[in-house]
């Protein structure tokens, strides 16, 4: 049973370019979460998505960041016009849901994408 | 979610038990205690969780005090591969609210020494 997959694992962009990070949830999971980890910091929640729906984007910066989880294909976190402060590790997690049994809610994390902005 | 307090770092000898404490004095009755760990350059890995009873799985044991204000994660026979940052998180289960938001603090860096 494949776990959460993220690609690319490492991404280098120059200031002003766009970054696209992809996440494929675990088989059978329909809930995706994105977290950001700045250097020497803990992970911070960014956004929670279900298929074709953004449920909670309260942790997303108001500008340049967007996320989607289409009916087909992986979830995408998109950062437009990247700046040096966007350099971080971006982790995706998936779960079977958010209610009911505790193990159904459990979030499984991918290996992350490390974004470096030059 | 309730706030947690963990030591910044701990050392443990290989083969010995590692006991990682966590204080969560403001935990609510419906909040679970979760433990994750993050090995360098990897994503967080779920370890164990519990509500009020002690729990054990193939990775670790979780001891929660009777008043639920603190807990201890026990790795019974630590190996070098257990070197990681360990995060203690409390969160509500069930529908509604924003209980899906995992709030990671800085955790405890456990270093297992040969």
PDB file of C-alpha atoms in Angstrom:
ATOM      1  CA  UNK A   1       0.000   0.000   0.000  1.00  0.00           C
ATOM      2  CA  UNK A   2       1.785   3.091  -1.247  1.00  0.00           C
ATOM      3  CA  UNK A   3       2.002   5.964   1.165  1.00  0.00           C
ATOM      4  CA  UNK A   4       1.536   9.647   0.469  1.00  0.00           C
ATOM      5  CA  UNK A   5       3.654  10.680  -2.483  1.00  0.00           C
ATOM      6  CA  UNK A   6       5.024  14.123  -3.139  1.00  0.00           C
ATOM      7  CA  UNK A   7       7.006  15.451  -6.039  1.00  0.00           C
ATOM      8  CA  UNK A   8       9.351  16.893  -6.697  1.00  0.00           C
ATOM      9  CA  UNK A   9      11.368  16.177  -3.545  1.00  0.00           C
ATOM     10  CA  UNK A  10      13.553  19.192  -4.171  1.00  0.00           C
ATOM     11  CA  UNK A  11      12.654  22.281  -6.158  1.00  0.00           C
ATOM     12  CA  UNK A  12      14.835  25.283  -6.898  1.00  0.00           C
ATOM     13  CA  UNK A  13      13.283  28.466  -8.225  1.00  0.00           C
ATOM     14  CA  UNK A  14      14.504  32.002  -8.826  1.00  0.00           C
ATOM     15  CA  UNK A  15      12.638  34.926  -7.366  1.00  0.00           C
ATOM     16  CA  UNK A  16       9.544  35.721  -9.390  1.00  0.00           C
ATOM     17  CA  UNK A  17       9.087  32.224 -10.825  1.00  0.00           C
ATOM     18  CA  UNK A  18       6.222  29.876 -10.075  1.00  0.00           C
ATOM     19  CA  UNK A  19       6.470  26.746  -7.950  1.00  0.00           C
ATOM     20  CA  UNK A  20       4.097  23.789  -8.308  1.00  0.00           C
ATOM     21  CA  UNK A  21       4.126  21.099  -5.659  1.00  0.00           C
ATOM     22  CA  UNK A  22       2.213  17.869  -6.132  1.00  0.00           C
ATOM     23  CA  UNK A  23       0.726  15.451  -3.639  1.00  0.00           C
ATOM     24  CA  UNK A  24      -0.923  12.091  -4.236  1.00  0.00           C
ATOM     25  CA  UNK A  25      -2.782  10.880  -1.140  1.00  0.00           C
ATOM     26  CA  UNK A  26      -2.757   7.350   0.155  1.00  0.00           C
ATOM     27  CA  UNK A  27      -5.059   4.940  -1.634  1.00  0.00           C
ATOM     28  CA  UNK A  28      -8.567   5.308  -0.318  1.00  0.00           C
ATOM     29  CA  UNK A  29      -7.945   8.724   1.250  1.00  0.00           C
ATOM     30  CA  UNK A  30      -9.997  11.658   0.057  1.00  0.00           C
ATOM     31  CA  UNK A  31      -8.789  14.365   2.464  1.00  0.00           C
ATOM     32  CA  UNK A  32      -5.558  16.267   1.880  1.00  0.00           C
ATOM     33  CA  UNK A  33      -3.742  18.734   4.107  1.00  0.00           C
ATOM     34  CA  UNK A  34      -0.768  20.935   3.344  1.00  0.00           C
ATOM     35  CA  UNK A  35       1.718  22.096   5.974  1.00  0.00           C
ATOM     36  CA  UNK A  36       4.774  24.328   5.751  1.00  0.00           C
ATOM     37  CA  UNK A  37       7.910  23.996   7.830  1.00  0.00           C
ATOM     38  CA  UNK A  38      10.232  26.963   7.884  1.00  0.00           C
ATOM     39  CA  UNK A  39      13.869  26.332   8.914  1.00  0.00           C
ATOM     40  CA  UNK A  40      14.180  25.508  12.631  1.00  0.00           C
ATOM     41  CA  UNK A  41      10.384  25.687  13.074  1.00  0.00           C
ATOM     42  CA  UNK A  42       7.552  23.212  13.594  1.00  0.00           C
ATOM     43  CA  UNK A  43       5.034  22.438  10.873  1.00  0.00           C
ATOM     44  CA  UNK A  44       2.251  24.964  10.359  1.00  0.00           C
ATOM     45  CA  UNK A  45      -1.129  24.117   8.839  1.00  0.00           C
ATOM     46  CA  UNK A  46      -1.862  25.799   5.518  1.00  0.00           C
ATOM     47  CA  UNK A  47      -4.922  24.295   3.861  1.00  0.00           C
ATOM     48  CA  UNK A  48      -7.344  21.371   3.985  1.00  0.00           C
ATOM     49  CA  UNK A  49      -8.970  20.069   0.822  1.00  0.00           C
ATOM     50  CA  UNK A  50     -11.364  17.384  -0.280  1.00  0.00           C
ATOM     51  CA  UNK A  51     -11.940  16.441  -3.899  1.00  0.00           C
ATOM     52  CA  UNK A  52     -12.835  19.634  -5.806  1.00  0.00           C
ATOM     53  CA  UNK A  53     -13.367  21.550  -2.567  1.00  0.00           C
ATOM     54  CA  UNK A  54     -11.269  23.790  -0.354  1.00  0.00           C
ATOM     55  CA  UNK A  55     -12.528  23.203   3.164  1.00  0.00           C
ATOM     56  CA  UNK A  56     -10.199  25.438   5.173  1.00  0.00           C
ATOM     57  CA  UNK A  57      -7.480  27.706   3.816  1.00  0.00           C
ATOM     58  CA  UNK A  58      -7.040  29.754   6.960  1.00  0.00           C
ATOM     59  CA  UNK A  59      -3.305  29.005   7.115  1.00  0.00           C
ATOM     60  CA  UNK A  60      -2.563  30.073   3.544  1.00  0.00           C
ATOM     61  CA  UNK A  61      -0.904  33.431   2.867  1.00  0.00           C
ATOM     62  CA  UNK A  62      -3.483  35.727   1.302  1.00  0.00           C
ATOM     63  CA  UNK A  63      -1.515  36.356  -1.867  1.00  0.00           C
ATOM     64  CA  UNK A  64       0.436  34.229  -4.346  1.00  0.00           C
ATOM     65  CA  UNK A  65      -0.537  30.885  -2.768  1.00  0.00           C
ATOM     66  CA  UNK A  66      -3.312  28.623  -4.021  1.00  0.00           C
ATOM     67  CA  UNK A  67      -4.230  24.971  -3.701  1.00  0.00           C
ATOM     68  CA  UNK A  68      -6.487  22.566  -5.513  1.00  0.00           C
ATOM     69  CA  UNK A  69      -7.478  18.931  -5.369  1.00  0.00           C
ATOM     70  CA  UNK A  70      -9.180  18.074  -8.671  1.00  0.00           C
ATOM     71  CA  UNK A  71     -11.521  15.185  -9.264  1.00  0.00           C
ATOM     72  CA  UNK A  72      -8.728  13.371 -11.090  1.00  0.00           C
ATOM     73  CA  UNK A  73      -5.041  13.653 -10.312  1.00  0.00           C
ATOM     74  CA  UNK A  74      -2.944  14.899  -7.432  1.00  0.00           C
ATOM     75  CA  UNK A  75      -3.439  17.876  -5.176  1.00  0.00           C
ATOM     76  CA  UNK A  76      -1.408  20.890  -6.273  1.00  0.00           C
ATOM     77  CA  UNK A  77       0.032  23.654  -4.107  1.00  0.00           C
ATOM     78  CA  UNK A  78       0.936  26.578  -6.319  1.00  0.00           C
ATOM     79  CA  UNK A  79       3.114  29.502  -5.342  1.00  0.00           C
ATOM     80  CA  UNK A  80       3.287  32.369  -7.793  1.00  0.00           C
ATOM     81  CA  UNK A  81       6.120  34.907  -7.961  1.00  0.00           C
ATOM     82  CA  UNK A  82       8.152  33.147  -5.302  1.00  0.00           C
ATOM     83  CA  UNK A  83      10.273  35.136  -2.859  1.00  0.00           C
ATOM     84  CA  UNK A  84      13.181  34.022  -0.681  1.00  0.00           C
ATOM     85  CA  UNK A  85      10.886  33.790   2.347  1.00  0.00           C
ATOM     86  CA  UNK A  86       8.967  30.992   0.623  1.00  0.00           C
ATOM     87  CA  UNK A  87      11.999  28.709   1.013  1.00  0.00           C
ATOM     88  CA  UNK A  88      10.771  25.908   3.259  1.00  0.00           C
ATOM     89  CA  UNK A  89       9.754  22.273   3.378  1.00  0.00           C
ATOM     90  CA  UNK A  90       6.165  21.721   2.282  1.00  0.00           C
ATOM     91  CA  UNK A  91       4.473  18.595   3.560  1.00  0.00           C
ATOM     92  CA  UNK A  92       1.283  17.010   2.403  1.00  0.00           C
ATOM     93  CA  UNK A  93      -0.791  14.667   4.561  1.00  0.00           C
ATOM     94  CA  UNK A  94      -3.884  12.635   3.817  1.00  0.00           C
ATOM     95  CA  UNK A  95      -6.590  10.969   5.840  1.00  0.00           C
ATOM     96  CA  UNK A  96      -9.732   8.973   5.324  1.00  0.00           C
ATOM     97  CA  UNK A  97     -11.811  11.712   6.916  1.00  0.00           C
ATOM     98  CA  UNK A  98     -12.135  14.065   9.874  1.00  0.00           C
ATOM     99  CA  UNK A  99     -14.951  12.604  11.929  1.00  0.00           C
ATOM    100  CA  UNK A 100     -15.849   9.350  13.580  1.00  0.00           C
ATOM    101  CA  UNK A 101     -13.145   6.897  14.615  1.00  0.00           C
ATOM    102  CA  UNK A 102      -9.838   8.354  15.708  1.00  0.00           C
ATOM    103  CA  UNK A 103      -7.881   6.119  13.348  1.00  0.00           C
ATOM    104  CA  UNK A 104      -9.978   7.318  10.407  1.00  0.00           C
ATOM    105  CA  UNK A 105      -8.870  10.848  11.136  1.00  0.00           C
ATOM    106  CA  UNK A 106      -5.213  10.000  11.392  1.00  0.00           C
ATOM    107  CA  UNK A 107      -3.060  11.986   9.013  1.00  0.00           C
ATOM    108  CA  UNK A 108      -0.279  10.258   7.133  1.00  0.00           C
ATOM    109  CA  UNK A 109       2.485  12.502   5.857  1.00  0.00           C
ATOM    110  CA  UNK A 110       4.460  12.470   2.652  1.00  0.00           C
ATOM    111  CA  UNK A 111       8.235  12.985   2.465  1.00  0.00           C
ATOM    112  CA  UNK A 112       7.887  16.657   1.654  1.00  0.00           C
ATOM    113  CA  UNK A 113       9.086  19.011  -1.063  1.00  0.00           C
ATOM    114  CA  UNK A 114      12.002  21.237  -0.185  1.00  0.00           C
ATOM    115  CA  UNK A 115      11.662  24.530  -2.001  1.00  0.00           C
ATOM    116  CA  UNK A 116      14.696  26.748  -2.332  1.00  0.00           C
ATOM    117  CA  UNK A 117      14.274  30.224  -3.773  1.00  0.00           C
ATOM    118  CA  UNK A 118      17.455  31.812  -5.073  1.00  0.00           C
TER     119      UNK A 118
ATOM    120  CA  UNK B   1      -6.311  22.783  20.959  1.00  0.00           C
ATOM    121  CA  UNK B   2      -4.439  22.731  24.274  1.00  0.00           C
ATOM    122  CA  UNK B   3      -0.838  23.826  24.414  1.00  0.00           C
ATOM    123  CA  UNK B   4       1.922  21.335  25.158  1.00  0.00           C
ATOM    124  CA  UNK B   5       5.343  21.710  26.747  1.00  0.00           C
ATOM    125  CA  UNK B   6       8.250  19.417  25.955  1.00  0.00           C
ATOM    126  CA  UNK B   7      11.964  19.510  26.767  1.00  0.00           C
ATOM    127  CA  UNK B   8      14.062  20.824  23.914  1.00  0.00           C
ATOM    128  CA  UNK B   9      16.376  17.837  23.782  1.00  0.00           C
ATOM    129  CA  UNK B  10      17.183  14.510  25.403  1.00  0.00           C
ATOM    130  CA  UNK B  11      19.857  11.856  25.061  1.00  0.00           C
ATOM    131  CA  UNK B  12      19.470   8.115  25.385  1.00  0.00           C
ATOM    132  CA  UNK B  13      21.875   5.198  25.142  1.00  0.00           C
ATOM    133  CA  UNK B  14      21.223   2.642  22.446  1.00  0.00           C
ATOM    134  CA  UNK B  15      19.271  -0.330  23.760  1.00  0.00           C
ATOM    135  CA  UNK B  16      17.916   1.557  26.744  1.00  0.00           C
ATOM    136  CA  UNK B  17      14.390   2.859  27.183  1.00  0.00           C
ATOM    137  CA  UNK B  18      13.740   6.428  26.084  1.00  0.00           C
ATOM    138  CA  UNK B  19      11.116   8.255  28.148  1.00  0.00           C
ATOM    139  CA  UNK B  20       9.882  11.473  26.572  1.00  0.00           C
ATOM    140  CA  UNK B  21       7.676  13.690  28.762  1.00  0.00           C
ATOM    141  CA  UNK B  22       4.965  16.089  27.697  1.00  0.00           C
ATOM    142  CA  UNK B  23       2.909  18.513  29.779  1.00  0.00           C
ATOM    143  CA  UNK B  24      -0.592  19.420  28.644  1.00  0.00           C
ATOM    144  CA  UNK B  25      -2.103  20.902  31.780  1.00  0.00           C
ATOM    145  CA  UNK B  26      -4.981  22.646  29.969  1.00  0.00           C
ATOM    146  CA  UNK B  27      -6.150  19.583  28.053  1.00  0.00           C
ATOM    147  CA  UNK B  28      -9.914  19.279  27.648  1.00  0.00           C
ATOM    148  CA  UNK B  29     -11.934  16.161  28.351  1.00  0.00           C
ATOM    149  CA  UNK B  30     -12.463  15.375  24.674  1.00  0.00           C
ATOM    150  CA  UNK B  31      -8.884  15.965  23.550  1.00  0.00           C
ATOM    151  CA  UNK B  32      -6.608  13.090  22.638  1.00  0.00           C
ATOM    152  CA  UNK B  33      -2.834  13.030  23.117  1.00  0.00           C
ATOM    153  CA  UNK B  34      -0.958  12.281  19.890  1.00  0.00           C
ATOM    154  CA  UNK B  35       2.711  11.626  19.314  1.00  0.00           C
ATOM    155  CA  UNK B  36       4.504  12.062  16.006  1.00  0.00           C
ATOM    156  CA  UNK B  37       8.171  12.014  15.175  1.00  0.00           C
ATOM    157  CA  UNK B  38      10.183  13.549  12.383  1.00  0.00           C
ATOM    158  CA  UNK B  39      13.428  11.970  11.345  1.00  0.00           C
ATOM    159  CA  UNK B  40      15.787  14.405   9.680  1.00  0.00           C
ATOM    160  CA  UNK B  41      14.660  15.433   6.183  1.00  0.00           C
ATOM    161  CA  UNK B  42      11.519  13.271   6.324  1.00  0.00           C
ATOM    162  CA  UNK B  43       7.830  13.910   6.904  1.00  0.00           C
ATOM    163  CA  UNK B  44       6.281  13.444  10.352  1.00  0.00           C
ATOM    164  CA  UNK B  45       5.443   9.870  11.258  1.00  0.00           C
ATOM    165  CA  UNK B  46       2.509   8.952  13.459  1.00  0.00           C
ATOM    166  CA  UNK B  47       3.539   6.951  16.531  1.00  0.00           C
ATOM    167  CA  UNK B  48       0.635   6.528  18.924  1.00  0.00           C
ATOM    168  CA  UNK B  49      -2.295   8.317  20.493  1.00  0.00           C
ATOM    169  CA  UNK B  50      -4.586   7.936  23.487  1.00  0.00           C
ATOM    170  CA  UNK B  51      -7.371   9.541  25.472  1.00  0.00           C
ATOM    171  CA  UNK B  52      -6.965   8.446  29.080  1.00  0.00           C
ATOM    172  CA  UNK B  53      -5.896   4.819  29.148  1.00  0.00           C
ATOM    173  CA  UNK B  54      -2.331   3.736  28.591  1.00  0.00           C
ATOM    174  CA  UNK B  55      -1.696   2.545  25.058  1.00  0.00           C
ATOM    175  CA  UNK B  56       0.899   0.284  23.471  1.00  0.00           C
ATOM    176  CA  UNK B  57       1.685  -0.600  19.889  1.00  0.00           C
ATOM    177  CA  UNK B  58       4.630  -2.039  18.010  1.00  0.00           C
ATOM    178  CA  UNK B  59       6.493   1.255  18.140  1.00  0.00           C
ATOM    179  CA  UNK B  60       5.966   2.635  21.616  1.00  0.00           C
ATOM    180  CA  UNK B  61       3.919   2.913  24.781  1.00  0.00           C
ATOM    181  CA  UNK B  62       1.978   5.957  25.912  1.00  0.00           C
ATOM    182  CA  UNK B  63       1.445   6.570  29.602  1.00  0.00           C
ATOM    183  CA  UNK B  64      -1.130   9.256  30.470  1.00  0.00           C
ATOM    184  CA  UNK B  65      -1.437  10.437  34.071  1.00  0.00           C
ATOM    185  CA  UNK B  66      -4.759  10.008  35.812  1.00  0.00           C
ATOM    186  CA  UNK B  67      -5.451  13.757  35.743  1.00  0.00           C
ATOM    187  CA  UNK B  68      -4.434  13.785  32.043  1.00  0.00           C
ATOM    188  CA  UNK B  69      -2.226  16.813  32.554  1.00  0.00           C
ATOM    189  CA  UNK B  70       0.895  15.043  31.364  1.00  0.00           C
ATOM    190  CA  UNK B  71       2.017  12.004  29.439  1.00  0.00           C
ATOM    191  CA  UNK B  72       5.159  10.038  28.649  1.00  0.00           C
ATOM    192  CA  UNK B  73       6.098   8.361  25.414  1.00  0.00           C
ATOM    193  CA  UNK B  74       8.254   5.292  25.984  1.00  0.00           C
ATOM    194  CA  UNK B  75      10.471   3.723  23.363  1.00  0.00           C
ATOM    195  CA  UNK B  76      11.377   0.492  25.154  1.00  0.00           C
ATOM    196  CA  UNK B  77      14.646  -0.291  23.352  1.00  0.00           C
ATOM    197  CA  UNK B  78      15.923   2.774  21.558  1.00  0.00           C
ATOM    198  CA  UNK B  79      18.002   2.309  18.416  1.00  0.00           C
ATOM    199  CA  UNK B  80      20.104   4.779  16.471  1.00  0.00           C
ATOM    200  CA  UNK B  81      17.273   5.045  13.933  1.00  0.00           C
ATOM    201  CA  UNK B  82      15.023   6.460  16.650  1.00  0.00           C
ATOM    202  CA  UNK B  83      17.025   9.684  16.639  1.00  0.00           C
ATOM    203  CA  UNK B  84      14.415  12.263  15.643  1.00  0.00           C
ATOM    204  CA  UNK B  85      12.310  15.204  16.817  1.00  0.00           C
ATOM    205  CA  UNK B  86       9.320  13.941  18.783  1.00  0.00           C
ATOM    206  CA  UNK B  87       6.149  16.022  18.834  1.00  0.00           C
ATOM    207  CA  UNK B  88       3.396  15.783  21.432  1.00  0.00           C
ATOM    208  CA  UNK B  89       0.089  17.162  20.167  1.00  0.00           C
ATOM    209  CA  UNK B  90      -3.349  17.340  21.740  1.00  0.00           C
ATOM    210  CA  UNK B  91      -6.398  17.535  19.542  1.00  0.00           C
ATOM    211  CA  UNK B  92     -10.110  16.981  19.577  1.00  0.00           C
ATOM    212  CA  UNK B  93     -11.570  14.049  17.728  1.00  0.00           C
ATOM    213  CA  UNK B  94     -14.986  13.895  16.126  1.00  0.00           C
ATOM    214  CA  UNK B  95     -16.872  16.023  13.647  1.00  0.00           C
ATOM    215  CA  UNK B  96     -17.020  19.772  13.539  1.00  0.00           C
ATOM    216  CA  UNK B  97     -14.603  22.496  14.440  1.00  0.00           C
ATOM    217  CA  UNK B  98     -11.075  22.547  13.121  1.00  0.00           C
ATOM    218  CA  UNK B  99      -9.779  19.463  14.889  1.00  0.00           C
ATOM    219  CA  UNK B 100      -7.977  18.342  11.747  1.00  0.00           C
ATOM    220  CA  UNK B 101      -5.377  21.079  12.220  1.00  0.00           C
ATOM    221  CA  UNK B 102      -2.323  19.485  13.740  1.00  0.00           C
ATOM    222  CA  UNK B 103      -0.373  22.100  15.671  1.00  0.00           C
ATOM    223  CA  UNK B 104       3.297  21.179  15.886  1.00  0.00           C
ATOM    224  CA  UNK B 105       5.495  22.919  18.427  1.00  0.00           C
ATOM    225  CA  UNK B 106       9.258  22.550  18.421  1.00  0.00           C
ATOM    226  CA  UNK B 107       9.187  19.078  19.953  1.00  0.00           C
ATOM    227  CA  UNK B 108      11.983  17.181  21.670  1.00  0.00           C
ATOM    228  CA  UNK B 109      15.118  16.252  19.780  1.00  0.00           C
ATOM    229  CA  UNK B 110      15.945  12.744  20.962  1.00  0.00           C
ATOM    230  CA  UNK B 111      19.497  11.677  20.226  1.00  0.00           C
ATOM    231  CA  UNK B 112      20.228   7.989  20.649  1.00  0.00           C
ATOM    232  CA  UNK B 113      23.926   7.424  21.268  1.00  0.00           C
ATOM    233  CA  UNK B 114      25.842   4.225  20.535  1.00  0.00           C
TER     234      UNK B 114
END
